[in-house]
Each structure stands twice: as structure tokens, then as C-alpha cells.
Amino acid sequence: MNTQETNGVETFETDVLIIGGGVTGTGVMRDLALRGIHCLLIDRRDLNAGASGGNHGLLHSGGRYASQDAETAAECRQEGDILRRIAAECIDDCGGLFVAVEGDDPEFAEAFSGHCKAAGIQCTSLSPMEAREREPMLSERVFAAYAVTDATIDPFRITLGNVNHAQQLTRSLFLPHTEVERFEIENGVISSAWCRDMRTGARRRILARQVVNAAGAWAMQVAQLAGCSEVRLLYSKGTLIISNTRIGQGVINHLRRPGDGDILVPGGTVSLLGTTSDNIESLDDIRPTVAEVERVLNEGRAMVPCLEKTRFIRAFSGVRPLLLASGSGADGRAVSRGFTLFDHQDQGLENFATVTGGKLTTFRLMAEKTGDLVARRLGNTQPCRTATESLPSGDAIRWTEPGFAPRDWYKRNDPQDMILCECEMVPQSAIDSIVESAPGAEQQMTLQAIGVRSRVGKGSCQGSFCSIRVTSHLYDRGVYDSSQGLLHMRDFLSARFKGVQPVLWGEQMPQMELSEALHCSLMGLDQLESQSDAPDGIGDPEST
Amino acid sequence: MNRQTRRYKVQLAVIGSGLAGFAASVFALERGIHCAQVGNTGAIAYTTGYFDLLGSHQHRLLNDPWAGLDRLLSSEPDHPLSRIAKAEIRTAFDRFTQTLTEMGISYTRAGDRNLFALTPAGTLKPTLSVPMTMQSGIAARERGAKVLIADFWGLQGFSANEFVANGKASWPQLSATRLAFPDMESGAQVFPEVMARALEVPVNRERLAERLSAVLGDAESIGMPAIMGIHKPDHVHAELERLVGVPLF
Amino acid sequence: MTAAVQNSLPVIDFKAKAHELLPQGASYDSCLNCGLCSSGCPASGLEGMDPRRFIRMAMLGMNEELSSTPWIWTCTQCKRCMYVCPMSIDVSVLVGLARGGWPVEKKPKGIVRSCEAQLRFSSTSAMGVRSEDFIEVVEEIVEEVREQDERFRHIEAPIDKQGAYFFVNQNSREPAVEPEELAPLLKIFDYVGADWTYASKGWAAENFCMFTGDDAAWKEMVKQRVDAVNELGCKVWVNTECGHSFYTIWKGIERFGLDAHFEPGSLVSFYAQWIREGKLPVNPDWNTRGIKFTLQDPCQLVRKSIGDPVADDLRFVAKQLVGEENFIDMQPCRSANYCCGGGGGFLQAGMNEQRHAYGKRKFDQIMTTQADYVLTPCHNCHTQMDDIGEFFGGHYRVIHFWTLICLSLGILGENERKYLGPELADIGLSR
């Protein structure tokens, strides 16, 4: 790939420009790289900044869709099997239960195993007592239970693995914080994409033979930049809450028509309770609310009563991009979880494709279909290899797995390798490997970027201590030599607090009081702007 | 099994061992009230050492907290501080810090202006009163003095480089160095509490002072993380300054 | 940091156990990660561990690592981490559990052997002193005191006296290796006219079984003693100036739900009471040279059992003995005091390098006071502080309260001054 700078505008050349650093975009990147194609991946923020990072990491058995959407259910099952083969390290094959409690529709529960069978999904009926043996915290009021092959998957590790592998295969490149502002279109071909660096404001021009829009919830906006109006999305916001410790052994689904708080998913050392589904108009300022948290919790308690006394450390929200077929209703849960690949041919564009809808479990299939289209357009005859080629690991991309960093640290037995994040026990050596060579390391690796690539900030203190220690370490490494490091730390903590705010009760309250003491009272992070506003450091008009 | 219950007869029971409880006991004792205070470890273990009155108002840092207080109370008449007269606030501050001073942890008096304390990150924080051990750093910054900031191998969360990077815009004469603390040279994690306690022992002070003197160069003063004593910081601070021969903070 | 024990050890689910054993609101789930525990723990950094790390590793499911880390033998279970924790999280409970999980043959031999010795004889002595030998030693000492000092010609050391007010446990160290050190306490009891008794069963004041992590053995040890006290119908159980033995009874009765018809009392509190009542008219007049004293609060007696009230008693007695102006507290002290590193079986565990590193903090504390003597009512504290003093080159001496009480009263015999310096060799000698 050529990079040149003319008139202060950096120009990049690539075979394929991929817009959107979620599982789909990075999946496409790896798919194409396996066919020998060079890609440039951009994201207006960072990897998994949208729905790919805002979900419960469930690898669906398909059971959830068995009753309503047999096609998606079957797709989930097949893709689940493939991912277990090619990305075993990213998966916790913990199994799952569907449970109905008193008050639920017995007929719906009754019909479940039949629906599963129809979709080819493994499903075993359990007595309530057997179910409680597997998951002792289940409600006494469970009257029906089925075991399914649900698993969990680490979407961050998948994404990092995809980019890492693509970089190795074809020296493909990832540029974070890069937003498309406009496309130059000549004779039905996008000739260049004009982008902006969201942090520096610098302009970038990308010359690509093909452009893939994998912008998730933002896919409609990106498509419109290219003049394509047929991508119509329904934005469905979902909120989840994270417990301080892992509550169940496996996934626990509420056996009823999909609703709030109907799934509890283990995520390594924690559990995630979700999910709400509310249609929203705008993608700006997505944040969880107290009302959503209460809804999820109230519903979740029916299945697992101990949630009442569970310590929750954070809430977060993602936006599902649901495809709105003409005439379909406005209920987000009723819209198909299937995906669509638009070739935009009928809009007169030769080198633009949009892939959207779908789910985490089916990302590989989405990438395969997109890769097939793009490769064909490029005249590349290589077949898709993602269903058989294992996703390789790497030193800099293993740190998102809970418990990996401390085990690695303990084994290495090096007293000088400081633990920088105490909750998740992430040592300095892990941070160093991320700063040196994790995807995106060519750009500045900020605290937030490190957070995406590790467990830093994910534990019960939500960044209270690690933010200070990691920032100090980054200053010592020379990553920062100005006040930018503190501004980044402040931004990181603000982003964390957005999620902590709606779960502030019980132990999380003193935890955040402590955080405030550290960041505001001690370090004055709340007053950083006031300091920089006044050039002499201190401003107080009345007294000057 | 029987267990003895001890009974204490006092005039006043103060429940809570935070700053408010501590202040209540101090003021009661001053009035000759016999009191007992009970409590557990709490937020007082996490205090910063600064005593704030009002550092900023409507996102503007304040030089004059008392004038700022007027503005705060006119915009928020129900603010708790509206219940106390300014003179009383000032007296309470001074009496409380006086007690700390008598305990060997001297504080500056509550003046008319905020002090701009140096945070561990090298930024400034407006506050009304600070421990005297911080004072020479504030003065050095105002003068723009040539100052060396030292951090320590194994001590996490305080980086001299960070301090310098953030402070240098308004204080160009800053530089950074890293030292090994006596008997904590292995590079393994060290805790500030342990370092502070170690410096209560004369021989450890002498050894640290030697290391500080070796890196001093032409600097007029040395700044460090808050490790200069924990039980008798005034004494530790004075002794270290005597040994190194320049102001320390 | 040294590598964990290589052989595979039984794996404990620490997170689940924490939920079971610790109260809601003070379980590992409540941890704020603030690190006050680790910051104040002298075992922090040994074997690459500290209390916060122990909690975090439990929460992260690192059960194999925790089940095999030798750190649990360097943690003295002093509970300072719990004391300073704003959420009152008790790490020591799971350290005890981890100790119990080690196969006997892998546990530190010194602790195991001491416990085994205790279980072998009805004396419950960790040093293997049998009851008949103990009685013989006591009789010899009584005879000696009667001969040496006119004032004590009627002194008695009753054994198995039914209905005596005090049941006195005696640490085995005195009868086994320094019998002359028995005498001062006997003299004090005689001086105040205490109604007391030793017993022929369960008289030994130590309990290493607790340190092995073997709850059943701990219980057995406590039960034997409780039965012995109940049998004699005594009102108050006291032990000699010993810390852990007090805790094992104090806590053990409650923990194992034993039926004890008596109250466990601290000898130091009775010293204080007798001084207040005028029965022990001690004073600091002997301290004409202004010799300085500091005080070690035994974790087992103060923080883990009675708390600050007994710390008050310790200071009251100390100041009465040496003079207010000659007493300097260590910092921190009382319930916040650092463990010296002698407890938890550390002295017997054979991990000297780690124990010295642990003790450095105590050594620094003592050096800060610049005291000539450290008073402590605990045998393990005594031994450890002597040892770290020698190791790090301190010039202080460590003494029991009984020595100083008798010195002040002018009843300390010439051969009862083993731990005093030459400057006190002649003070208050009656002949």
C-alpha cells in the first residue's frame, strides 16, 4: 500500500476500504486477507465501539430464535459449530438453560423442544431439580427447564484476532478514529473516500478499488453518503448490567417470548444480565439509564432471585442495527435477526457494498458473503477460508480474556513486573505488549484503547486505580509528554462512569466515592479544563 | 461462655471516625467535655491531605474562596455552607489545623486566598490549607525555581515524568529522576505507607538523604511523593531537609 | 517471589468458600481494591503475594495458585488487613482454609510436630512436657522460692484445686527450658492473694493445631482445656503472658460452640485491676536512669480478641511500672499494631528468610521509639523480636511484664533476670 502526503493530506491506497471496526468489518478484513487481498479498515472510534462491544457475548445455540425465526436459529447453530472449531480459544463452551418460572406461559414452554428439533438444535428436557443442580441459584419456582448448547464468545478477542491475522497476511492496516466525511463518485465508482482524524482533525484521503460499509448501526448513514437510500435500519437500544462476580455456571435464558431481563450470561469472571429493547431515533449519546437497569433487574430476579443482593459494577448499552424490510412493524424484538448484503448495483454503484443486520454469532457468515462479493468484483478467485482456517492467537491480543493476565503473570514469577490493574491483575508486561504491537498500535495507544484490548478498567473499581497507574506508566514509557495523558485518563473515567452511574447502590457506592476522592479531590481531574482555559494556569477575573 | 463488657462513662459519645467525628472530638475536648469516639476505618484513610473550602465555582478556579462563597450562596441559597458564618468557618479551620499541628502534622493557616497545591499528576489544585510538608513546593512553583522531582522504583501511580510533563508549561525549570528507596531496591512493588514509616527511623532518613544529595545537582529543591513520615511528618521533613540542605516537598 | 509448591495440592474453591464463611457485606465481593490491607501487611511482597492479591486471585478463580502458594505460611493470620479494611473483609479465614488444604506431609514440619505433640498427651503441651514432669518442675520452683525469699516462705502453686477462682494455663516454654521464669508469676499471685490453680490436665498454654489449619485438632485442643476448667469449676480462665493461646480459647469456644462455664480473662487486665485496687503497689521509682520502654501489643490478645480495652490495660500497667515519661508507644499501635511475625506458627515454620523480611517493619517501629526495652505479654512476640533485633542489629531487650512487676516490687530474684540488661541486674535485689 502506498501512503503519500500532499498538501497536508495523507493519502492511502488499498484494494478494499472497510468502514467499521466491529466483528463484521474485521471479519471481512480477515476473510479478504485470507484471499490475499489488502484491506484498510477504519473506524470513527476504535475496535468494537458499537454493538460488537455492547452485547452479552453470547454464542447462540439458536434456542432463542427457535420459536419465531427458524432460519436464524439454524444459522446460529451452524455458525456456532464453525466458531467452536476455528476460534476455540475465544469461546467458553459453558452450555445454557432455558427455564420457565411460575407465571410464564406453560404452552410456550411446552412447545420449545419441538421448535428446537425443527431447527436442528440440541435440546434436553430437565426436571426443575436437575436444573437447580446445574445452577443452584435458580428460582424455586422454575417449572420447566431445557438444556441447550449455548456458549459465550469474547467479541474483543475475535476482533483483535481478525485484525491481527489480516495484518500478518497482507499487511492490511487499521486506522482508528477515522471517520468518512464524503465519497467522491465518478461514473458509478467510488474513487476516493475523504476522511477525518477524529482526534487531530487531520484530513485523510483513501483510494480503494472496493468499499465495504460494515458500520453497524451507522451503516445507514454511511450508505447515504454514497447516495444509497435502500439501507433502512431500526435502531434498537439494549441495556445490560455486569455483576462483580460470575453468577451462573452457564447461560440462563428465560423460557418465554423475548422480553427485558431474560438472559444471564457468564463472561469469564463476571456475569451479564440483559437485555432491554427500545427503539431509538438517534445514535447520539447512547447511555444506560436507571429505568432500564431497574427493568432488567426486576425481570431477571424472577429466574435468579439472588440478583437482588448481587453487586453490579456497571451497565452498558448497545444499539442493534435491525433491518427494516418495507411494511414490517416497529417492534424491535419482532424484526428478523437475519442480515442482508447490499451490492448497491441498482443504485448504480459498482464498487460499494453494505452488510448489516445479523448478530455476533453469525458475523463470520456475514463476512464470508461479503468477501465473496468483493473478491468476485476484484477478479479474485480464491475461495473463502474462514470456516476452516483457525484464528491465530498472538502475544498482544490475548489480554481480553478474564484471568489470563494474572495466570500468565503468576507463572512468569517476575517480582519487577508490576501489577498495574489490581482488580483484573493486569501487569505492566501486558500493557507493554499492547502498546508495542496490538492492532492499532501504530497510532497512539491511549488508556481507552488499552482498555479495549485488555481487562484494564473492567473490574470492580472500574478504573479507579489502574487509570492512574497505567497513565503514569505511559508517561514513563514516553507515550505522553504533555497534559494529553491526563485528558485521556479523564475521558476514560468519564466513559466508565457513564456505565457506573445507573448501578450506584450497595458496595459500588463507596467504590465510586473512593474513585471521586482519587480523581477529583486528589488529582483535580474535574478541573483540568479550567486550568488549561487560563493561560497562566489560574483564572479568577474578580481578583486580578 | 461469659465475656466481660467494658463500660465507659463519658459526657459525649462521638460516633464515626472520619474528619467530622475527629473535629467534633477535638472541639469537645477544647471545651473540657469528656468524650469517647468510636468508629472503624472509613473515608479518612483515603483523605488527600488538602483542606478545601471552595476551589472552583461554575467551572472556574478560585483565587479567593471567600468571595467565591458569596457567589455560591447567592446562586444556591440552601447550600449547607449558608448555615455557618464565614468567621466561624475560618475559626474552625484554624482550630482544627492547630490541633493537627500540635500532633506533629503542621498545616498552613486558612488565609484569604486559595493555595495552589501541587497534585501528584503535576497539576494544580486550589485549596485553603495544606500540610506544611507541601508548602515549599507551592512556593517553588510560584518562583519558577529549578526543581527536581523524584519518584521511586516499585512505587506505582506516581511518575516524576508525568509530573514534569504536566507542570512544565507553567514551570519550565522542572526535571525528573528516579531513585531506589533504601532497603527497597529490588524493583518489586513498594507501598508509600511502608516508605513513610521507614523514614521515621533516623538511619533510613540518612540513607535516603545521601541518595537525594547525589542527584540534586544545581536544583534548588526536590519534590517527592508523599512519603515523608506518617506519624511525625514535621519531624521527618525537617530532618530530611537538614540532611539534604535544600527545601523538600 | 518463589515458585509455588510443585506437587499438585487439593484445589479449594476460594470464592465459593468466601461466600460461605464470610458475612454478607464483608465477603470478598465487597472489596473496593483500595489496598489498605496490603499496604499495612508485613507479609506483602513475600512469595509475590499480598492480601489484596489473595482476594483478587480468589475472585478471578485462581484456585490452583492459591491452594499451593506458600505465602499462606508467611501470613500470620494477624487480621490487621481486616481491621483496616473499610468493608471488614477477613482474609485470614481463607488463609486458614488454605493451610488446612495442604496434606500434612507438605505443611511446615515445625508446626505439625508441635500440634501432634499437643494431641499426644493430656498435658496438651506442644513441647511434649508431660504433666508429671510439669508438676515436678513447679514443685521444685516453689521449693526454691520458699528457700530464697523469706517473704514467700508460704508460697503455694496449687494443682487441680477444685473451685479456685482462676484456672491458670502455663506456656510450656518455662517448664521446658527456663523454669526459673515460672517464679515471678507465682510470686505475683501470692502477693495479691489470688485464689488460683494449675491443672494436671490441659495446663499448657499453646495451640499450634490452630496454625496447621486443622480445625478439628484446634477444637480438640480447646475442648480438652474447656473440660479441664469446667471440671474444676473455676470462674475465670487466664493464661500466662501468651497471645495465641488466649485467642484459641477466646475464639474457639465461640467458633465450636463449646459449653464453657467460665470467662476467659487476660492476665494483663488482672495486673491492671490489682494495681488499681492497691494489691500490686508497683511504681517506677526504680527507674532512676530514665530507661525507655515500648510495648508490643500481641495481635492475638488485642486486635483479634479483646480489642483496645486490653490495650488500655497494657499501657496503664506499663506506665505504672516504668513511669509515664519513660514509655514510648510504637506507631501504629493498639489494635492497629503490626504483627511482629512471630505468630501464626511462623517461628516454627522454618521460613527464616521470609520471617526476617516480615519482621523488618517491626524492627523499624522499635528503632523509631529508640526504646531500651520492649515489653510484651506474648511468648511468640518475645522470641521474634529478640531474633529480629539480633538479625538487624538492634540493641533493645524484650521482657515480660511479670519480670518488671516483680522488679518494681523488689521481689525479683537474682536468677529471674535473664532478659534484663546489666544495668538492672542489681535493682531491687533484697539481699
mmCIF file with all atom_site columns, N, CA and C in Angstrom, chain C residues 1-41:
data_model
loop_
_atom_site.group_PDB
_atom_site.id
_atom_site.type_symbol
_atom_site.label_atom_id
_atom_site.label_alt_id
_atom_site.label_comp_id
_atom_site.label_asym_id
_atom_site.label_entity_id
_atom_site.label_seq_id
_atom_site.pdbx_PDB_ins_code
_atom_site.Cartn_x
_atom_site.Cartn_y
_atom_site.Cartn_z
_atom_site.occupancy
_atom_site.B_iso_or_equiv
_atom_site.pdbx_formal_charge
_atom_site.auth_seq_id
_atom_site.auth_comp_id
_atom_site.auth_asym_id
_atom_site.auth_atom_id
_atom_site.pdbx_PDB_model_num
ATOM 1   N N  . MET C 1 1  ? 9.607   -13.485 45.091 1.00 0.00 ? 1  MET C N  1
ATOM 2   C CA . MET C 1 1  ? 8.567   -14.462 44.767 1.00 0.00 ? 1  MET C CA 1
ATOM 3   C C  . MET C 1 1  ? 9.236   -15.796 44.448 1.00 0.00 ? 1  MET C C  1
ATOM 4   N N  . THR C 1 2  ? 8.827   -16.812 45.092 1.00 0.00 ? 2  THR C N  1
ATOM 5   C CA . THR C 1 2  ? 9.349   -18.129 44.755 1.00 0.00 ? 2  THR C CA 1
ATOM 6   C C  . THR C 1 2  ? 8.232   -18.948 44.144 1.00 0.00 ? 2  THR C C  1
ATOM 7   N N  . ALA C 1 3  ? 8.613   -19.920 43.378 1.00 0.00 ? 3  ALA C N  1
ATOM 8   C CA . ALA C 1 3  ? 7.592   -20.716 42.701 1.00 0.00 ? 3  ALA C CA 1
ATOM 9   C C  . ALA C 1 3  ? 6.764   -21.483 43.720 1.00 0.00 ? 3  ALA C C  1
ATOM 10  N N  . ALA C 1 4  ? 5.518   -21.660 43.391 1.00 0.00 ? 4  ALA C N  1
ATOM 11  C CA . ALA C 1 4  ? 4.629   -22.374 44.290 1.00 0.00 ? 4  ALA C CA 1
ATOM 12  C C  . ALA C 1 4  ? 5.058   -23.831 44.378 1.00 0.00 ? 4  ALA C C  1
ATOM 13  N N  . VAL C 1 5  ? 4.581   -24.476 45.405 1.00 0.00 ? 5  VAL C N  1
ATOM 14  C CA . VAL C 1 5  ? 4.882   -25.894 45.587 1.00 0.00 ? 5  VAL C CA 1
ATOM 15  C C  . VAL C 1 5  ? 4.515   -26.654 44.312 1.00 0.00 ? 5  VAL C C  1
ATOM 16  N N  . GLN C 1 6  ? 5.441   -27.422 43.831 1.00 0.00 ? 6  GLN C N  1
ATOM 17  C CA . GLN C 1 6  ? 5.245   -28.052 42.529 1.00 0.00 ? 6  GLN C CA 1
ATOM 18  C C  . GLN C 1 6  ? 4.193   -29.160 42.545 1.00 0.00 ? 6  GLN C C  1
ATOM 19  N N  . ASN C 1 7  ? 4.276   -29.973 43.581 1.00 0.00 ? 7  ASN C N  1
ATOM 20  C CA . ASN C 1 7  ? 3.355   -31.109 43.615 1.00 0.00 ? 7  ASN C CA 1
ATOM 21  C C  . ASN C 1 7  ? 1.930   -30.583 43.647 1.00 0.00 ? 7  ASN C C  1
ATOM 22  N N  . SER C 1 8  ? 1.059   -31.339 43.041 1.00 0.00 ? 8  SER C N  1
ATOM 23  C CA . SER C 1 8  ? -0.309  -30.843 42.992 1.00 0.00 ? 8  SER C CA 1
ATOM 24  C C  . SER C 1 8  ? -0.947  -31.018 44.367 1.00 0.00 ? 8  SER C C  1
ATOM 25  N N  . LEU C 1 9  ? -1.638  -29.979 44.784 1.00 0.00 ? 9  LEU C N  1
ATOM 26  C CA . LEU C 1 9  ? -2.301  -29.987 46.078 1.00 0.00 ? 9  LEU C CA 1
ATOM 27  C C  . LEU C 1 9  ? -3.796  -29.950 45.827 1.00 0.00 ? 9  LEU C C  1
ATOM 28  N N  . PRO C 1 10 ? -4.589  -30.397 46.791 1.00 0.00 ? 10 PRO C N  1
ATOM 29  C CA . PRO C 1 10 ? -6.037  -30.347 46.606 1.00 0.00 ? 10 PRO C CA 1
ATOM 30  C C  . PRO C 1 10 ? -6.475  -28.910 46.332 1.00 0.00 ? 10 PRO C C  1
ATOM 31  N N  . VAL C 1 11 ? -7.358  -28.745 45.381 1.00 0.00 ? 11 VAL C N  1
ATOM 32  C CA . VAL C 1 11 ? -7.760  -27.385 44.987 1.00 0.00 ? 11 VAL C CA 1
ATOM 33  C C  . VAL C 1 11 ? -9.050  -26.995 45.711 1.00 0.00 ? 11 VAL C C  1
ATOM 34  N N  . ILE C 1 12 ? -8.992  -25.820 46.318 1.00 0.00 ? 12 ILE C N  1
ATOM 35  C CA . ILE C 1 12 ? -10.149 -25.295 47.056 1.00 0.00 ? 12 ILE C CA 1
ATOM 36  C C  . ILE C 1 12 ? -10.822 -24.222 46.208 1.00 0.00 ? 12 ILE C C  1
ATOM 37  N N  . ASP C 1 13 ? -12.139 -24.176 46.218 1.00 0.00 ? 13 ASP C N  1
ATOM 38  C CA . ASP C 1 13 ? -12.852 -23.101 45.524 1.00 0.00 ? 13 ASP C CA 1
ATOM 39  C C  . ASP C 1 13 ? -12.987 -21.921 46.496 1.00 0.00 ? 13 ASP C C  1
ATOM 40  N N  . PHE C 1 14 ? -12.033 -21.005 46.405 1.00 0.00 ? 14 PHE C N  1
ATOM 41  C CA . PHE C 1 14 ? -11.955 -19.938 47.405 1.00 0.00 ? 14 PHE C CA 1
ATOM 42  C C  . PHE C 1 14 ? -13.117 -18.961 47.332 1.00 0.00 ? 14 PHE C C  1
ATOM 43  N N  . LYS C 1 15 ? -13.552 -18.682 46.138 1.00 0.00 ? 15 LYS C N  1
ATOM 44  C CA . LYS C 1 15 ? -14.662 -17.722 46.002 1.00 0.00 ? 15 LYS C CA 1
ATOM 45  C C  . LYS C 1 15 ? -15.921 -18.287 46.660 1.00 0.00 ? 15 LYS C C  1
ATOM 46  N N  . ALA C 1 16 ? -16.178 -19.550 46.393 1.00 0.00 ? 16 ALA C N  1
ATOM 47  C CA . ALA C 1 16 ? -17.366 -20.174 46.985 1.00 0.00 ? 16 ALA C CA 1
ATOM 48  C C  . ALA C 1 16 ? -17.238 -20.221 48.502 1.00 0.00 ? 16 ALA C C  1
ATOM 49  N N  . LYS C 1 17 ? -16.034 -20.553 48.971 1.00 0.00 ? 17 LYS C N  1
ATOM 50  C CA . LYS C 1 17 ? -15.819 -20.631 50.417 1.00 0.00 ? 17 LYS C CA 1
ATOM 51  C C  . LYS C 1 17 ? -15.954 -19.255 51.063 1.00 0.00 ? 17 LYS C C  1
ATOM 52  N N  . ALA C 1 18 ? -15.475 -18.230 50.360 1.00 0.00 ? 18 ALA C N  1
ATOM 53  C CA . ALA C 1 18 ? -15.593 -16.873 50.900 1.00 0.00 ? 18 ALA C CA 1
ATOM 54  C C  . ALA C 1 18 ? -17.058 -16.514 51.085 1.00 0.00 ? 18 ALA C C  1
ATOM 55  N N  . HIS C 1 19 ? -17.869 -16.933 50.142 1.00 0.00 ? 19 HIS C N  1
ATOM 56  C CA . HIS C 1 19 ? -19.304 -16.671 50.239 1.00 0.00 ? 19 HIS C CA 1
ATOM 57  C C  . HIS C 1 19 ? -19.906 -17.373 51.438 1.00 0.00 ? 19 HIS C C  1
ATOM 58  N N  . GLU C 1 20 ? -19.399 -18.587 51.666 1.00 0.00 ? 20 GLU C N  1
ATOM 59  C CA . GLU C 1 20 ? -19.928 -19.412 52.741 1.00 0.00 ? 20 GLU C CA 1
ATOM 60  C C  . GLU C 1 20 ? -19.466 -18.911 54.109 1.00 0.00 ? 20 GLU C C  1
ATOM 61  N N  . LEU C 1 21 ? -18.168 -18.591 54.197 1.00 0.00 ? 21 LEU C N  1
ATOM 62  C CA . LEU C 1 21 ? -17.572 -18.347 55.511 1.00 0.00 ? 21 LEU C CA 1
ATOM 63  C C  . LEU C 1 21 ? -17.621 -16.893 55.951 1.00 0.00 ? 21 LEU C C  1
ATOM 64  N N  . LEU C 1 22 ? -17.709 -15.979 54.998 1.00 0.00 ? 22 LEU C N  1
ATOM 65  C CA . LEU C 1 22 ? -17.645 -14.567 55.384 1.00 0.00 ? 22 LEU C CA 1
ATOM 66  C C  . LEU C 1 22 ? -19.040 -13.960 55.352 1.00 0.00 ? 22 LEU C C  1
ATOM 67  N N  . PRO C 1 23 ? -19.281 -13.017 56.250 1.00 0.00 ? 23 PRO C N  1
ATOM 68  C CA . PRO C 1 23 ? -20.621 -12.424 56.299 1.00 0.00 ? 23 PRO C CA 1
ATOM 69  C C  . PRO C 1 23 ? -20.930 -11.600 55.057 1.00 0.00 ? 23 PRO C C  1
ATOM 70  N N  . GLN C 1 24 ? -22.182 -11.576 54.718 1.00 0.00 ? 24 GLN C N  1
ATOM 71  C CA . GLN C 1 24 ? -22.643 -10.738 53.598 1.00 0.00 ? 24 GLN C CA 1
ATOM 72  C C  . GLN C 1 24 ? -22.239 -9.287  53.886 1.00 0.00 ? 24 GLN C C  1
ATOM 73  N N  . GLY C 1 25 ? -21.754 -8.623  52.888 1.00 0.00 ? 25 GLY C N  1
ATOM 74  C CA . GLY C 1 25 ? -21.311 -7.242  53.091 1.00 0.00 ? 25 GLY C CA 1
ATOM 75  C C  . GLY C 1 25 ? -19.854 -7.169  53.489 1.00 0.00 ? 25 GLY C C  1
ATOM 76  N N  . ALA C 1 26 ? -19.285 -8.290  53.920 1.00 0.00 ? 26 ALA C N  1
ATOM 77  C CA . ALA C 1 26 ? -17.862 -8.308  54.256 1.00 0.00 ? 26 ALA C CA 1
ATOM 78  C C  . ALA C 1 26 ? -17.190 -9.481  53.554 1.00 0.00 ? 26 ALA C C  1
ATOM 79  N N  . SER C 1 27 ? -17.822 -9.951  52.498 1.00 0.00 ? 27 SER C N  1
ATOM 80  C CA . SER C 1 27 ? -17.199 -11.046 51.750 1.00 0.00 ? 27 SER C CA 1
ATOM 81  C C  . SER C 1 27 ? -16.286 -10.443 50.688 1.00 0.00 ? 27 SER C C  1
ATOM 82  N N  . TYR C 1 28 ? -15.579 -11.282 49.996 1.00 0.00 ? 28 TYR C N  1
ATOM 83  C CA . TYR C 1 28 ? -14.623 -10.783 49.007 1.00 0.00 ? 28 TYR C CA 1
ATOM 84  C C  . TYR C 1 28 ? -15.309 -9.945  47.936 1.00 0.00 ? 28 TYR C C  1
ATOM 85  N N  . ASP C 1 29 ? -16.591 -10.205 47.757 1.00 0.00 ? 29 ASP C N  1
ATOM 86  C CA . ASP C 1 29 ? -17.357 -9.472  46.751 1.00 0.00 ? 29 ASP C CA 1
ATOM 87  C C  . ASP C 1 29 ? -17.421 -7.966  47.071 1.00 0.00 ? 29 ASP C C  1
ATOM 88  N N  . SER C 1 30 ? -17.219 -7.628  48.340 1.00 0.00 ? 30 SER C N  1
ATOM 89  C CA . SER C 1 30 ? -17.349 -6.221  48.741 1.00 0.00 ? 30 SER C CA 1
ATOM 90  C C  . SER C 1 30 ? -16.059 -5.439  48.579 1.00 0.00 ? 30 SER C C  1
ATOM 91  N N  . CYS C 1 31 ? -14.996 -6.114  48.194 1.00 0.00 ? 31 CYS C N  1
ATOM 92  C CA . CYS C 1 31 ? -13.679 -5.467  48.154 1.00 0.00 ? 31 CYS C CA 1
ATOM 93  C C  . CYS C 1 31 ? -13.694 -4.243  47.255 1.00 0.00 ? 31 CYS C C  1
ATOM 94  N N  . LEU C 1 32 ? -13.112 -3.135  47.763 1.00 0.00 ? 32 LEU C N  1
ATOM 95  C CA . LEU C 1 32 ? -13.004 -1.906  46.974 1.00 0.00 ? 32 LEU C CA 1
ATOM 96  C C  . LEU C 1 32 ? -11.634 -1.820  46.287 1.00 0.00 ? 32 LEU C C  1
ATOM 97  N N  . ASN C 1 33 ? -10.817 -2.820  46.478 1.00 0.00 ? 33 ASN C N  1
ATOM 98  C CA . ASN C 1 33 ? -9.479  -2.846  45.863 1.00 0.00 ? 33 ASN C CA 1
ATOM 99  C C  . ASN C 1 33 ? -8.577  -1.706  46.290 1.00 0.00 ? 33 ASN C C  1
ATOM 100 N N  . CYS C 1 34 ? -8.852  -1.119  47.445 1.00 0.00 ? 34 CYS C N  1
ATOM 101 C CA . CYS C 1 34 ? -8.114  0.092   47.811 1.00 0.00 ? 34 CYS C CA 1
ATOM 102 C C  . CYS C 1 34 ? -6.686  -0.224  48.224 1.00 0.00 ? 34 CYS C C  1
ATOM 103 N N  . GLY C 1 35 ? -6.452  -1.447  48.713 1.00 0.00 ? 35 GLY C N  1
ATOM 104 C CA . GLY C 1 35 ? -5.084  -1.824  49.046 1.00 0.00 ? 35 GLY C CA 1
ATOM 105 C C  . GLY C 1 35 ? -4.636  -1.448  50.445 1.00 0.00 ? 35 GLY C C  1
ATOM 106 N N  . LEU C 1 36 ? -5.533  -0.928  51.279 1.00 0.00 ? 36 LEU C N  1
ATOM 107 C CA . LEU C 1 36 ? -5.130  -0.634  52.662 1.00 0.00 ? 36 LEU C CA 1
ATOM 108 C C  . LEU C 1 36 ? -4.619  -1.901  53.338 1.00 0.00 ? 36 LEU C C  1
ATOM 109 N N  . CYS C 1 37 ? -5.237  -3.030  53.010 1.00 0.00 ? 37 CYS C N  1
ATOM 110 C CA . CYS C 1 37 ? -4.824  -4.309  53.591 1.00 0.00 ? 37 CYS C CA 1
ATOM 111 C C  . CYS C 1 37 ? -3.373  -4.594  53.251 1.00 0.00 ? 37 CYS C C  1
ATOM 112 N N  . SER C 1 38 ? -3.052  -4.480  51.975 1.00 0.00 ? 38 SER C N  1
ATOM 113 C CA . SER C 1 38 ? -1.711  -4.841  51.521 1.00 0.00 ? 38 SER C CA 1
ATOM 114 C C  . SER C 1 38 ? -0.674  -3.837  51.988 1.00 0.00 ? 38 SER C C  1
ATOM 115 N N  . SER C 1 39 ? -1.075  -2.576  51.958 1.00 0.00 ? 39 SER C N  1
ATOM 116 C CA . SER C 1 39 ? -0.175  -1.513  52.372 1.00 0.00 ? 39 SER C CA 1
ATOM 117 C C  . SER C 1 39 ? 0.269   -1.715  53.821 1.00 0.00 ? 39 SER C C  1
ATOM 118 N N  . GLY C 1 40 ? -0.633  -2.227  54.645 1.00 0.00 ? 40 GLY C N  1
ATOM 119 C CA . GLY C 1 40 ? -0.318  -2.393  56.057 1.00 0.00 ? 40 GLY C CA 1
ATOM 120 C C  . GLY C 1 40 ? 0.060   -3.804  56.441 1.00 0.00 ? 40 GLY C C  1
ATOM 121 N N  . CYS C 1 41 ? 0.299   -4.659  55.473 1.00 0.00 ? 41 CYS C N  1
ATOM 122 C CA . CYS C 1 41 ? 0.583   -6.056  55.792 1.00 0.00 ? 41 CYS C CA 1
ATOM 123 C C  . CYS C 1 41 ? 2.072   -6.339  55.676 1.00 0.00 ? 41 CYS C C  1
#
